[in-house]
XYZ file of C-alpha atoms in Angstrom:
518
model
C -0.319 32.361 8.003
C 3.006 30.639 8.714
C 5.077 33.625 7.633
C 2.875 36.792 8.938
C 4.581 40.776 8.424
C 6.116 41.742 11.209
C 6.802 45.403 11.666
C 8.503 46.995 14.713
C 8.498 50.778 14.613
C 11.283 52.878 16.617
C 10.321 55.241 18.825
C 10.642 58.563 17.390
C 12.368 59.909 20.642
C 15.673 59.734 20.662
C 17.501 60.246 24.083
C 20.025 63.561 23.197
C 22.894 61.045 23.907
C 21.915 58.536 20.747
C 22.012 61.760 18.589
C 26.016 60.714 18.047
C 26.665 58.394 14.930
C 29.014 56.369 16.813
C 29.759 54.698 19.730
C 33.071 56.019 21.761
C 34.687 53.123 23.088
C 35.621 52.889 26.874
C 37.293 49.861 27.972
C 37.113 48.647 24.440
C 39.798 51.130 23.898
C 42.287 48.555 25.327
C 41.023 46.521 22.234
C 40.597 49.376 19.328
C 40.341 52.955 18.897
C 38.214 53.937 16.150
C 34.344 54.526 16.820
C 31.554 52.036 15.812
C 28.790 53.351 13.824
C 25.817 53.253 15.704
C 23.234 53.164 12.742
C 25.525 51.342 9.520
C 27.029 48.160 9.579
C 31.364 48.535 10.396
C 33.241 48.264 7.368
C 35.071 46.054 9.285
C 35.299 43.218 12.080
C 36.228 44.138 15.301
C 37.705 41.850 18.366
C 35.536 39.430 20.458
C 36.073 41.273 23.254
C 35.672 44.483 22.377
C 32.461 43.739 20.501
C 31.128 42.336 24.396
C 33.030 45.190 26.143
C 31.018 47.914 23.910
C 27.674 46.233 24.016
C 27.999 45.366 28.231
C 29.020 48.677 29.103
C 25.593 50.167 27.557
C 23.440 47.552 29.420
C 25.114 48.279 32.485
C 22.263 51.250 31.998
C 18.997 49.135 31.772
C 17.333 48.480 34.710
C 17.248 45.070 37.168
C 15.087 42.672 35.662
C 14.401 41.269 39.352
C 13.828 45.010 40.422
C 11.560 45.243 37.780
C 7.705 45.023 39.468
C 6.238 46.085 36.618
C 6.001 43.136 34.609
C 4.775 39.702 35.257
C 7.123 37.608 33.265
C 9.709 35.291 35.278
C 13.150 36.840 35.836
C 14.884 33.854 37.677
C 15.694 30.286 37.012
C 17.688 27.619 38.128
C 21.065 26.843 36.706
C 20.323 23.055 36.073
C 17.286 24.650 33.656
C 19.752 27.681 32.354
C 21.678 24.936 31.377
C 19.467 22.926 28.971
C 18.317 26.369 27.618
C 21.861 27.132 26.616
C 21.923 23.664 25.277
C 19.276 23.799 23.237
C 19.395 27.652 21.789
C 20.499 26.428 18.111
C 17.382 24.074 17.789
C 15.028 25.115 15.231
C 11.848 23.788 16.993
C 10.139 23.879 13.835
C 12.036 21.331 12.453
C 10.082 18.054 14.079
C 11.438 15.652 11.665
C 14.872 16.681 13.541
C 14.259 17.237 16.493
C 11.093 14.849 17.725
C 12.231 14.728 21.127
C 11.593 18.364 21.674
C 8.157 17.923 19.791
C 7.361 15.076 22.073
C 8.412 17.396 24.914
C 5.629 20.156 23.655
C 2.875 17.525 23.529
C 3.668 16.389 27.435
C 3.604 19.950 27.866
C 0.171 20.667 26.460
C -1.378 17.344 27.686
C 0.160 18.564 31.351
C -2.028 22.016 30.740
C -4.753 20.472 29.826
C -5.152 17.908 32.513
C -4.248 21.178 34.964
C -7.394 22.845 33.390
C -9.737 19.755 33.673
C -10.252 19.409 29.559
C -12.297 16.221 28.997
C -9.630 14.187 27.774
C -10.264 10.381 27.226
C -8.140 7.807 27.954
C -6.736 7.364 24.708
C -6.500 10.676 24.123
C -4.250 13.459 23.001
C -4.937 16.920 24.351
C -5.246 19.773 21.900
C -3.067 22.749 22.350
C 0.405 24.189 20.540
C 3.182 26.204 22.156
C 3.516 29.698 21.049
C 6.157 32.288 21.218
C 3.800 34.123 24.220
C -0.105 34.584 25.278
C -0.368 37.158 22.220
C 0.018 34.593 19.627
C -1.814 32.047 21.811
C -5.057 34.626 21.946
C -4.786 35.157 18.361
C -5.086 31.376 17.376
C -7.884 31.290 19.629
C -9.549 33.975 17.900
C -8.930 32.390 14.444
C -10.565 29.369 15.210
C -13.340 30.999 17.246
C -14.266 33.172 14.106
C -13.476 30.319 11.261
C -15.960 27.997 13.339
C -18.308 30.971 13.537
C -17.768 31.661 9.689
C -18.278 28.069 8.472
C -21.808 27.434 10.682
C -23.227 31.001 9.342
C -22.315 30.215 5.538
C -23.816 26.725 6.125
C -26.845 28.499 7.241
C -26.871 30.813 4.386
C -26.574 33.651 6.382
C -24.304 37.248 6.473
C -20.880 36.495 7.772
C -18.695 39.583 7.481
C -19.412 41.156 11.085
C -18.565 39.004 13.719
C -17.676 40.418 16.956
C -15.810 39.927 20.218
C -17.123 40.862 23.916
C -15.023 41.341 26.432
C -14.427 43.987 29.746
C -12.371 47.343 28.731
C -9.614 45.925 30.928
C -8.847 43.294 28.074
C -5.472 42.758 26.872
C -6.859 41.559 23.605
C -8.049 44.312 21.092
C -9.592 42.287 18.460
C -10.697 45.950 16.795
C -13.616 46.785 14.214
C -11.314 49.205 11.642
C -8.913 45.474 11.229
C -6.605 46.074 13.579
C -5.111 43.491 16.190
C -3.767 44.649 18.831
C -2.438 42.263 22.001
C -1.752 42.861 25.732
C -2.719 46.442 24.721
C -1.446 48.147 28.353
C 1.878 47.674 27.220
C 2.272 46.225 23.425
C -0.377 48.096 21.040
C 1.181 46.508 17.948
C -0.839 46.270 15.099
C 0.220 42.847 14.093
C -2.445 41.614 11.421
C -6.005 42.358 9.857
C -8.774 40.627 11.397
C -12.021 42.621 10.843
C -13.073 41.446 13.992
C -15.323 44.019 16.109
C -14.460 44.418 19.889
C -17.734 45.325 21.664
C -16.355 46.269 25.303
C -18.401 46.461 28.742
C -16.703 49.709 30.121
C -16.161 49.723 33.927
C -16.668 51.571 36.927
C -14.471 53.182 40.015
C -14.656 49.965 42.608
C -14.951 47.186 39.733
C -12.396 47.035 37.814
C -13.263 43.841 35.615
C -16.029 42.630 32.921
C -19.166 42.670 34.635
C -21.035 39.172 33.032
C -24.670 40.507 33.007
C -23.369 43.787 31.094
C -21.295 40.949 29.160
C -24.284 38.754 28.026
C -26.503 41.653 27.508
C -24.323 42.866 24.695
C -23.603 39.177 22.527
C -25.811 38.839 19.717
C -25.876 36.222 16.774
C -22.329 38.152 15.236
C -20.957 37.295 18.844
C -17.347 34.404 18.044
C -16.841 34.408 21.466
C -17.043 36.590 24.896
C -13.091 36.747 26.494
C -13.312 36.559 30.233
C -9.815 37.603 31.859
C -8.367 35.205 34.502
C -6.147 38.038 36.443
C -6.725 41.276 34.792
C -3.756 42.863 34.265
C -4.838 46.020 35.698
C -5.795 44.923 39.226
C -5.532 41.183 39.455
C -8.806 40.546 39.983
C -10.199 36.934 38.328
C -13.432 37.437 36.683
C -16.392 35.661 36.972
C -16.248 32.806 34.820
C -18.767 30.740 36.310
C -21.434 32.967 36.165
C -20.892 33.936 32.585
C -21.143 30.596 31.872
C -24.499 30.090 33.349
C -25.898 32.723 32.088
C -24.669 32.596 28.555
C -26.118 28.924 29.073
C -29.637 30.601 29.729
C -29.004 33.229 26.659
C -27.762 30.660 24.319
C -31.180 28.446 25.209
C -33.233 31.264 25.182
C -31.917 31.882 20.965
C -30.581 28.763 19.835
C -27.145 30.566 19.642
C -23.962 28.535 20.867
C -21.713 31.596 21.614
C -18.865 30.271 23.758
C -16.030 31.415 26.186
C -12.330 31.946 25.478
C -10.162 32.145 28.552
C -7.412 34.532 28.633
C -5.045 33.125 31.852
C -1.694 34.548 30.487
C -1.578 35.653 34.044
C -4.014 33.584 36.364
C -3.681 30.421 34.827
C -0.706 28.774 36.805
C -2.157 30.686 39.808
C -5.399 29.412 40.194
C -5.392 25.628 39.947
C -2.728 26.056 42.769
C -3.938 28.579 45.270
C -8.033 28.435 44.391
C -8.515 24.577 43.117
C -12.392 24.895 44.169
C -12.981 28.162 41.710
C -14.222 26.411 38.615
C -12.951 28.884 35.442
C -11.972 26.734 33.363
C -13.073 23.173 31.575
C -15.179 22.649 33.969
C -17.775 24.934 32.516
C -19.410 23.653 29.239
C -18.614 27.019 27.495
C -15.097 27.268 28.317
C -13.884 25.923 24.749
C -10.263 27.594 24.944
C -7.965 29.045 27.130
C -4.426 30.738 27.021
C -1.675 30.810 29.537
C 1.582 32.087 29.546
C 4.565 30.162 30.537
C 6.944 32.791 30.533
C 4.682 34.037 33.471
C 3.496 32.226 36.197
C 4.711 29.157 34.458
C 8.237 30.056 36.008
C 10.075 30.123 32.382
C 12.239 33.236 30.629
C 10.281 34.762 28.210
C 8.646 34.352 25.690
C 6.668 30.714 25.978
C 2.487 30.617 25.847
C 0.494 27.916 25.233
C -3.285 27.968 23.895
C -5.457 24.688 24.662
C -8.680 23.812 23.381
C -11.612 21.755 24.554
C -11.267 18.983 22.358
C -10.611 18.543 18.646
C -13.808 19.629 17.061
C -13.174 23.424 18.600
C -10.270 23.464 16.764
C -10.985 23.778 12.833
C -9.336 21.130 10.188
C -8.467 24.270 7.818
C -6.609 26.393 9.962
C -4.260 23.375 10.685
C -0.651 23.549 8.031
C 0.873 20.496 6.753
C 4.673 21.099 6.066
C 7.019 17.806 4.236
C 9.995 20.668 3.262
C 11.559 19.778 5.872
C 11.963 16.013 5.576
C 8.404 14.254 7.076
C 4.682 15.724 6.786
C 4.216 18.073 9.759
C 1.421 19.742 11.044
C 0.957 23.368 12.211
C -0.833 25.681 13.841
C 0.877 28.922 14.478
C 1.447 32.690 13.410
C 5.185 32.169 13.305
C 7.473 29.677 11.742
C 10.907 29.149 12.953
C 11.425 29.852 17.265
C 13.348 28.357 19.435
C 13.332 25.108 21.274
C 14.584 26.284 24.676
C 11.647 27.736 26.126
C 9.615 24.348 25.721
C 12.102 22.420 27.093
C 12.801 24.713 29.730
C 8.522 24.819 30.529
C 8.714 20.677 30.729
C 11.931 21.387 33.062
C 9.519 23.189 35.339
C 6.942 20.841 35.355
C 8.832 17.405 36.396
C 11.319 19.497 38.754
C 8.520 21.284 40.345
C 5.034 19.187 39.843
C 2.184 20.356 41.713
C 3.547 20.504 45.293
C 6.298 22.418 43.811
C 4.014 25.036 41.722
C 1.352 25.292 44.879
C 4.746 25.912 47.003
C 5.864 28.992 45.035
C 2.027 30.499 44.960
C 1.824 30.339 48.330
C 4.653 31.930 48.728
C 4.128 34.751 46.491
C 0.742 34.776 47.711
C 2.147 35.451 51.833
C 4.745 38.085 50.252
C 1.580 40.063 48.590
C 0.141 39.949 52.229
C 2.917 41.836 53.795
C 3.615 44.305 51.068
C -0.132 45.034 51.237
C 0.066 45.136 54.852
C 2.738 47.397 54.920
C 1.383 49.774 51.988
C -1.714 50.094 54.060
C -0.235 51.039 57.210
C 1.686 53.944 56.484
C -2.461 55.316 55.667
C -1.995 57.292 52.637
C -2.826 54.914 49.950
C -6.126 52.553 49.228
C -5.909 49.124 48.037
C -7.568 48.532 44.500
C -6.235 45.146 44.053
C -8.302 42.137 45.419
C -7.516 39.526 48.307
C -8.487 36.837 45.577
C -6.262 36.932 42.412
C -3.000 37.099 40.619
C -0.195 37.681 43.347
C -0.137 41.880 43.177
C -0.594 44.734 44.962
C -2.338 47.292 42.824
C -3.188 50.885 45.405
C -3.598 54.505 44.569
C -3.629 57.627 46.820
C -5.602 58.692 48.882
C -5.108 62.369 48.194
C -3.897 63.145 44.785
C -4.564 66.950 45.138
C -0.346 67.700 45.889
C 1.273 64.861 44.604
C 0.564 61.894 41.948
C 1.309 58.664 41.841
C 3.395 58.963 39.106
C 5.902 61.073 40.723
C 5.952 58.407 43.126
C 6.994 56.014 40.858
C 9.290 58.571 39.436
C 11.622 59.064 42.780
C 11.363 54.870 42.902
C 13.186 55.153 40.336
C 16.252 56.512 42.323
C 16.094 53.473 44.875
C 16.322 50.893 41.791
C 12.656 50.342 41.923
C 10.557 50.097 38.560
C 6.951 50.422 39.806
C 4.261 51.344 36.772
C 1.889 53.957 37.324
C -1.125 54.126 35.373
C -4.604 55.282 34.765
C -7.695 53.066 34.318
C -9.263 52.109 31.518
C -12.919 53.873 30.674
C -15.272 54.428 32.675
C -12.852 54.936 35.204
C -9.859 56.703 33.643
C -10.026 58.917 36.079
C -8.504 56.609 39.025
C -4.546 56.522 39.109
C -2.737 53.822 40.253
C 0.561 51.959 41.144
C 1.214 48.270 40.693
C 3.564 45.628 41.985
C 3.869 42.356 40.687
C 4.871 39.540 42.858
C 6.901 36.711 41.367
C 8.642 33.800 43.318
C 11.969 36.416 42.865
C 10.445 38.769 45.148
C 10.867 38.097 49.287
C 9.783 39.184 52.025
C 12.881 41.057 53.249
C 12.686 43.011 49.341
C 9.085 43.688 50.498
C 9.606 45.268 53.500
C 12.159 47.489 51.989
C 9.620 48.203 48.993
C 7.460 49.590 51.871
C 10.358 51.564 53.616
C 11.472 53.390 50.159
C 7.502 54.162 49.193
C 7.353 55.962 52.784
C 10.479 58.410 51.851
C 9.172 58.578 48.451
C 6.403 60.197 50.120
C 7.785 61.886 53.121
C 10.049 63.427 50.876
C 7.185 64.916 48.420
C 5.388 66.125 51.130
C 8.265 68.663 51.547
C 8.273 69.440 48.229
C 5.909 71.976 46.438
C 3.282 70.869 44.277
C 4.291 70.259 40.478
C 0.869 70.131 39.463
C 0.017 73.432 38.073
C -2.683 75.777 38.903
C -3.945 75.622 35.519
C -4.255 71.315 36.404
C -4.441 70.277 39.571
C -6.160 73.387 41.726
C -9.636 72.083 43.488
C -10.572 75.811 42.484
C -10.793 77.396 39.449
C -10.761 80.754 38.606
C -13.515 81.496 36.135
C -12.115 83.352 33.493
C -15.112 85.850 32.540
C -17.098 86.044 35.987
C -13.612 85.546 38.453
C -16.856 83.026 40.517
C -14.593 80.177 42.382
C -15.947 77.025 41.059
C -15.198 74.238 43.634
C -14.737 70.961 42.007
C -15.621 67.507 43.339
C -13.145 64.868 44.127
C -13.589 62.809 41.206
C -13.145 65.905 39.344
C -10.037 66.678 40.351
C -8.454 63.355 40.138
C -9.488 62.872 36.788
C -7.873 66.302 35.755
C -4.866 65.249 37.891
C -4.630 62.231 35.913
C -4.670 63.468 32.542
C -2.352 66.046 33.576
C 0.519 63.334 34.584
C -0.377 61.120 32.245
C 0.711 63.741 29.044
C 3.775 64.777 31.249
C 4.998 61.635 31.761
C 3.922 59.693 28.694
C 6.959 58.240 26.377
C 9.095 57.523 30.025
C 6.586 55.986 32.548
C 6.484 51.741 32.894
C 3.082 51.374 31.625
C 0.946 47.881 33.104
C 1.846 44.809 31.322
């Protein structure tokens, strides 16, 4: 478990410029003349500065990170906390025995989380949670010990235990699949990363409700159910789901059977929104069924990637066997994680956040991001050809699609946003309602007002511009008419129709290049 396979596989597109062997050397030339091999290690060293020159100058082509609104994940810090992360880049956080001040660090950090999401902790008690490398490997633990506790009641009752099951909405970013594969933040990840024969029974939406509906939710657990995974700021739209009442009615199901299916929590996004902006919405610990929940610090945690952290309810959700003791590396250790050696500067970097900032600090910055949503929504809405998806209650985004999609999509808006710097994802919904398009903008603390209202300004050209443009979408694609082939009858086509056929028309032409939602 400590040491899992991991596989990246290259993409299988290669941009016509990569098709050279080597790498011709610009400025580096002041340094060396002979090309580096792109694809075999040099046969020998080359200068320090050249090696920096080479690699800078092809950076200088990836985009902004601030500019980048597609993702969630923090882009800015302060130098005091750059600092300590530069400081503390050679520690091996696995290695306690050497370093217990950063372990001690990781327990404040979990026992702050914990406290933030109301866990009953005693007074002399210890929170239960670990630090993970990001809200993937936080969701998988979760699932481990949600289908190990599930395994270990149904042998004890003598009974089949080799199809347990997972329900959550078809917005999840957790595929916990039936043919063993595991797939995490699927919108933008989908990498297998291990077997666990778990079987994901989804509750499919519908155009205007984009999120797990909890009766459709409850309706489909059964006695194979581990858990039902409600999503605290869906990544598609934003919108919190409905904790609460999944919790009272999975309280009236699990009466009703004698079943004691619980809730998993998956606040990658929402988690460090919520207890700062909504304090009254209870989501969390609070409800009896809530017996984990996953946040990511890397997002609204205000920390570089890649830090998540998984807590649980209290020690008995958390099963004895899945917990590793380690004495290689000088002093008995336990462990609970998917990986084995990671770095030290993202915890200490997460504790920087939460002494410099505490909770004025934190409810400061989600306000903030919270008032900047309101004007770019605002200003997306008054230039009248888009409709807001996203909701007023949520993770700090703007999620809006067009109003008419029969000319132009709104991936060729995102396209041309391209040319003003901007990275905006465009992206189709999940099913049932893969037939809506839509763009999304994430707002972090690095986004301000003034970048807002230019946002706004560079949409409307986007669009002006288009609109003198003809129509890329083909006849054979996009026309609300078709031509028959055998009977030449005009068929006329309904909205939904044609958006849909839009859709999948943009999507194939774009697919390999677009931002996808993360």
């Amino acid at each position: 478990l400590a040491h899992p396979t991991k596989m990246v596989i290259s993409s299988a597109v290669t941009h016509p410029d990569e098709q050279r062997q080597s790498i011709t050397c610009t400025f580096a030339s002041r340094y060396m003349r002979d090309p580096v091999p792109k694809f075999k290690l040099p046969e020998s060293s080359i200068p320090k500065d050249a090696a920096y020159q080479i690699i800078n100058d092809e950076l200088m082509l990836d985009g902004k990170p601030r500019l980048n609104l597609a993702s969630f994940v923090t882009t800015w810090m302060e130098p005091e906390c750059d600092k300590l992360i530069m400081d503390s880049l050679n520690k091996n956080y696995v290695d306690m025995d050497e370093y217990p001040v950063t372990t001690e660090l990781q327990n404040r950090c979990v026992n702050i989380i914990a406290h933030l999401f109301h866990a009953p902790i005693g007074a002399e008690e210890t929170a239960v949670g670990v630090g993970t490398v990001g809200s993937s490997e936080a969701i998988m633990l979760a699932g481990l010990a949600f289908k190990r506790k599930w395994q270990t009641k149904r042998k004890a009752e003598g009974k089949p235990y080799d199809k347990p099951n997972i329900v959550t909405g078809a917005n999840v970013q957790m595929r916990l699949c039936h043919h063993s594969t595991l797939s995490l933040h699927a919108t933008h990840r989908n990498l297998e990363i291990m077997y666990f024969e778990v079987e994901l029974k989804e509750v499919k939406l519908t155009e205007g409700y984009y999120v797990m509906d909890p009766l459709k939710a409850v309706e489909l657990v059964d006695e194979n159910t581990i858990c039902v995974a409600a999503i605290l700021g869906s990544t598609l739209t934003g919108e919190f789901e409905d904790v609460k009442l999944l919790n009272e009615l999975l309280t009236i199901k699990n009466k009703e059977t004698g079943w004691d299916t619980p809730i998993h929590v998956d606040a990658a996004s929402g988690g460090f929104v919520a207890p700062f902006l909504y304090p009254d919405l209870e989501w969390d610990f609070r409800l009896p069924w809530v017996k984990s929940i996953n946040v990511s610090g890397h997002k609204y945690g205000l920390v570089y990637p890649g830090i998540g952290w998984v807590v649980w309810r209290n020690k008995d959700d958390l099963p004895d066997d899945l917990v590793f003791h380690i004495n290689y590396l000088g002093s008995d250790q336990p462990t609970f994680t998917l990986n084995f050696s990671k770095g030290s500067s993202q915890i200490i970097a997460q504790y920087y956040q939460f002494i410099r900032l505490g909770f004025e600090g934190y409810k400061n910055v989600m306000e903030n991001c919270l008032e900047n949503t309101r004007v770019l929504k605002k200003g997306i809405e008054k230039t009248g050809r888009f409709k807001i998806v996203s909701k007023d209650i949520g993770v700090p985004l703007v999620a809006f699609s067009l109003k008419d999609s029969s000319q132009h999509t709104v991936f060729e808006i995102a396209d041309h946003l391209r040319k003003y710097g901007w990275i905006v994802p465009a992206y189709t919904m999940p099913a049932d309602a893969q037939h809506i398009a839509v763009l999304r903008v994430v707002i972090r603390e690095d986004f301000s007002c003034s970048l807002a209202e230019r946002l706004v300004s560079d949409i409307e050209k986007v669009v002006n511009h288009l609109d003198t443009l003809p129509s890329a979408l083909s006849s054979k694609s996009a026309h609300v008419a078709v031509i028959a082939s055998e009977t030449s009858k005009e068929v006329k086509k309904d909205i939904t129709e044609t958006q849909a056929e839009i859709a999948r028309y943009w999507k194939k032409l774009v697919d390999g290049k677009r931002v996808g939602a993360c």
